[in-house]
Tab-separated table of C-alpha atoms in Angstrom:
chain	number	residue	atom	x	y	z
A	729	MET	CA	-16.451	53.969	-21.155
A	730	SER	CA	-15.462	51.790	-18.255
A	731	ALA	CA	-13.546	53.168	-15.287
A	732	ALA	CA	-11.061	50.280	-15.578
A	733	LEU	CA	-10.301	51.105	-19.213
A	734	ILE	CA	-9.706	54.752	-18.324
A	735	ALA	CA	-7.534	53.806	-15.332
A	736	ARG	CA	-5.268	51.590	-17.470
A	737	ASN	CA	-4.580	54.206	-20.157
A	738	ALA	CA	-2.736	57.481	-19.597
A	739	ASP	CA	-4.253	59.136	-22.681
A	740	LEU	CA	-7.821	58.330	-21.640
A	741	LYS	CA	-7.031	59.341	-18.064
A	742	ALA	CA	-5.720	62.732	-19.255
A	743	ALA	CA	-8.866	63.277	-21.325
A	744	ALA	CA	-11.062	62.293	-18.380
A	745	ARG	CA	-9.208	64.760	-16.115
A	746	ARG	CA	-9.994	67.528	-18.629
A	747	ARG	CA	-13.578	66.221	-18.645
A	748	LEU	CA	-13.419	65.595	-22.391
A	749	LEU	CA	-14.307	61.924	-22.338
A	750	CYS	CA	-17.752	60.512	-22.401
A	751	PRO	CA	-19.079	56.988	-22.732
A	752	ASP	CA	-18.238	55.408	-26.037
A	753	GLN	CA	-20.810	54.295	-28.586
A	754	GLY	CA	-19.996	51.084	-30.423
A	755	ASN	CA	-16.398	51.346	-29.242
A	756	SER	CA	-15.850	54.692	-30.803
A	757	LEU	CA	-14.287	57.380	-28.677
A	758	LEU	CA	-16.599	60.401	-28.469
A	759	VAL	CA	-15.855	63.918	-27.315
A	760	ARG	CA	-19.156	65.718	-26.827
A	761	GLU	CA	-19.973	69.390	-26.355
A	762	VAL	CA	-17.268	70.627	-28.730
A	763	PRO	CA	-18.056	74.258	-29.598
A	764	TYR	CA	-17.928	75.171	-33.280
A	765	VAL	CA	-19.121	77.964	-35.562
A	766	THR	CA	-21.909	77.500	-38.119
A	767	ALA	CA	-22.291	79.276	-41.462
A	768	GLN	CA	-24.687	81.695	-39.724
A	769	ARG	CA	-21.864	82.545	-37.268
A	770	GLU	CA	-23.673	80.851	-34.375
A	771	VAL	CA	-21.794	78.803	-31.801
A	772	LYS	CA	-23.178	75.279	-31.469
A	773	ARG	CA	-21.899	72.094	-29.847
A	774	GLY	CA	-20.908	69.007	-31.828
A	775	ILE	CA	-19.368	65.588	-31.244
A	776	LEU	CA	-15.957	64.345	-32.392
A	777	VAL	CA	-15.734	60.610	-33.082
A	778	SER	CA	-12.711	58.344	-33.474
A	779	PRO	CA	-12.443	54.564	-33.648
A	780	LEU	CA	-10.794	53.266	-30.473
A	781	ASP	CA	-7.849	50.938	-31.140
A	782	LEU	CA	-7.052	48.583	-28.275
A	783	ALA	CA	-4.688	45.736	-27.496
A	784	GLY	CA	-6.800	43.947	-24.909
A	785	ASP	CA	-7.722	46.830	-22.621
A	786	ILE	CA	-4.734	49.056	-23.407
A	787	THR	CA	-5.032	51.795	-26.011
A	788	LYS	CA	-2.718	51.532	-28.986
A	789	ARG	CA	-1.459	54.491	-30.946
A	790	PRO	CA	-4.377	55.635	-33.143
A	791	GLN	CA	-4.205	53.864	-36.510
A	792	ASP	CA	-5.100	56.990	-38.434
A	793	HIS	CA	-5.180	60.737	-37.991
A	794	GLN	CA	-8.791	61.295	-39.040
A	795	VAL	CA	-11.916	61.873	-36.969
A	796	GLN	CA	-15.576	62.217	-37.846
A	797	PHE	CA	-17.903	64.984	-36.726
A	798	ILE	CA	-21.548	65.008	-35.715
A	799	GLY	CA	-23.020	68.451	-36.260
A	800	GLU	CA	-23.430	71.071	-38.968
A	801	ARG	CA	-20.589	71.988	-41.320
A	802	PRO	CA	-18.026	73.694	-39.059
A	803	CYS	CA	-16.880	77.136	-40.130
A	804	LEU	CA	-14.277	79.757	-39.386
A	805	LYS	CA	-15.269	82.743	-37.236
A	806	ASP	CA	-16.394	84.634	-40.369
A	807	GLY	CA	-18.821	81.858	-41.383
A	808	SER	CA	-16.712	80.402	-44.206
A	809	PRO	CA	-16.294	76.580	-44.174
A	810	MET	CA	-13.222	75.059	-42.504
A	811	ASP	CA	-12.137	73.527	-45.816
A	812	LYS	CA	-8.548	72.945	-44.664
A	813	VAL	CA	-9.800	70.542	-41.971
A	814	ILE	CA	-12.910	69.006	-43.586
A	815	HIS	CA	-11.711	65.979	-45.534
A	816	SER	CA	-15.062	64.786	-46.869
A	817	GLU	CA	-18.771	64.528	-46.252
A	818	VAL	CA	-19.861	61.169	-44.841
A	819	ASN	CA	-23.039	59.499	-43.659
A	820	ASN	CA	-21.882	57.168	-40.892
A	821	GLU	CA	-24.358	56.070	-38.228
A	822	ILE	CA	-22.198	55.756	-35.109
A	823	ALA	CA	-25.167	54.626	-33.000
A	824	PRO	CA	-28.933	55.069	-33.311
A	825	GLY	CA	-29.525	58.818	-33.611
A	826	LEU	CA	-25.812	59.677	-33.892
A	827	ILE	CA	-24.866	60.241	-37.529
A	828	ALA	CA	-21.476	61.644	-38.481
A	829	ARG	CA	-21.727	64.011	-41.450
A	830	PHE	CA	-18.110	65.114	-41.871
A	831	SER	CA	-14.671	63.578	-41.801
A	832	PHE	CA	-11.725	65.712	-40.688
A	833	SER	CA	-8.113	65.198	-41.657
A	834	GLN	CA	-5.281	67.119	-40.017
A	835	LYS	CA	-2.099	65.047	-39.976
A	836	PRO	CA	0.541	66.141	-37.465
A	837	ALA	CA	4.070	66.915	-38.677
A	838	CYS	CA	5.391	63.524	-37.533
A	839	GLY	CA	2.630	61.740	-39.500
A	840	TYR	CA	0.639	60.320	-36.569
A	841	TYR	CA	-0.898	61.182	-33.229
A	842	VAL	CA	0.940	59.736	-30.254
A	843	ASP	CA	-2.269	58.914	-28.363
A	844	TYR	CA	-5.988	59.651	-28.198
A	845	TYR	CA	-5.563	62.619	-25.895
A	846	GLU	CA	-3.367	64.391	-28.434
A	847	LYS	CA	-5.630	63.424	-31.332
A	848	MET	CA	-8.930	64.467	-29.811
A	849	THR	CA	-7.698	67.654	-28.122
A	850	THR	CA	-6.080	68.781	-31.387
A	851	TYR	CA	-9.383	68.601	-33.259
A	852	ALA	CA	-11.400	70.027	-30.338
A	853	THR	CA	-8.979	72.962	-30.137
A	854	MET	CA	-9.239	73.650	-33.885
A	855	LEU	CA	-13.017	73.933	-33.653
A	856	SER	CA	-13.245	75.784	-30.346
A	857	ALA	CA	-10.535	78.288	-31.368
A	858	GLN	CA	-12.995	79.670	-33.924
A	859	ALA	CA	-15.954	79.559	-31.524
A	860	VAL	CA	-14.130	81.492	-28.804
A	861	TRP	CA	-14.086	84.583	-31.076
A	862	LEU	CA	-17.888	84.658	-30.970
A	863	GLU	CA	-18.446	83.157	-27.507
A	864	PRO	CA	-15.593	83.945	-25.112
A	865	GLY	CA	-14.924	80.980	-22.850
A	866	ALA	CA	-16.203	78.389	-25.342
A	867	ASP	CA	-14.500	75.162	-24.324
A	868	ALA	CA	-14.868	71.497	-25.209
A	869	ARG	CA	-14.730	70.444	-21.574
A	870	ALA	CA	-18.053	69.031	-20.512
A	871	ASN	CA	-19.904	70.874	-17.764
A	872	ARG	CA	-21.224	67.647	-16.353
A	873	VAL	CA	-19.801	64.608	-14.673
A	874	VAL	CA	-19.903	61.499	-16.834
A	875	GLU	CA	-20.372	58.296	-14.905
A	876	PRO	CA	-18.519	55.258	-16.253
A	877	GLU	CA	-20.534	52.289	-17.406
A	878	PRO	CA	-20.836	49.469	-14.862
A	879	GLU	CA	-18.207	46.779	-15.243
A	880	GLU	CA	-19.279	43.349	-16.361
A	881	GLU	CA	-17.492	40.634	-14.425
A	882	SER	CA	-16.299	38.313	-17.171
A	883	ALA	CA	-12.975	37.211	-18.583
A	884	PHE	CA	-14.586	37.495	-22.018
A	885	ASN	CA	-15.691	41.116	-21.723
A	886	TYR	CA	-13.750	42.775	-24.565
A	887	LEU	CA	-14.585	45.849	-26.558
A	888	ASP	CA	-15.377	45.246	-30.214
A	889	THR	CA	-12.985	47.694	-31.863
A	890	ALA	CA	-13.419	46.275	-35.368
A	891	SER	CA	-16.982	47.579	-35.817
A	892	SER	CA	-16.020	51.229	-35.379
A	893	ARG	CA	-13.109	50.922	-37.838
A	894	ALA	CA	-15.410	49.269	-40.388
A	895	GLU	CA	-18.115	51.884	-39.690
A	896	ILE	CA	-20.764	49.245	-38.943
A	897	ASN	CA	-21.627	50.249	-35.349
A	898	SER	CA	-25.328	50.557	-36.092
A	899	ALA	CA	-25.550	47.074	-37.620
A	900	THR	CA	-23.506	45.584	-34.784
A	901	ALA	CA	-25.808	47.177	-32.188
A	902	LYS	CA	-28.785	45.383	-33.743
A	903	LEU	CA	-27.036	42.054	-33.205
A	904	LYS	CA	-26.209	42.679	-29.546
A	905	LEU	CA	-27.871	40.213	-27.194
A	906	ALA	CA	-29.767	41.444	-24.194
A	907	ARG	CA	-27.968	40.789	-20.917
A	908	SER	CA	-30.798	38.516	-19.724
A	909	TYR	CA	-30.035	36.001	-22.494
A	910	LEU	CA	-26.440	35.731	-21.399
A	911	SER	CA	-27.089	35.373	-17.684
A	912	GLY	CA	-29.255	32.435	-17.736
């Protein structure tokens, strides 16, 4: 995720301050290293994924309240599935090697999330709240610094937000031109 995009958006800036953000894949917002409990009552780390909705380079209110999850079926601290959060099983290739297996649905009382910070921290907290029972201190904050992607100097450098909403990131990535073709 570019430093300029983060700088222009309070919700992304708040997530970056908490070290939740990481580079996006196919213009999906990813939160990596989210602790969760497996059926065997082990604490593992998964990835939350949400399509990123933008107006130019400014984040819009998320269009929906759902996220996808890369990892095993998340469970409560006793090893039973988190059926109240798991909406459905999916098979969505976010990027090569990153396949979401579950869709989560937890609509806030007002019917929508105000911004991406609220949306992603809500889901991360739901998962890590179960993990902390088995691994005190389990937290979704990354223990590493994530460097932003280098900026491309072009007036036509826009993120493709349609591919992540249509769940065709993998196909779109195959069509991406190498930088050398564009530069000359």
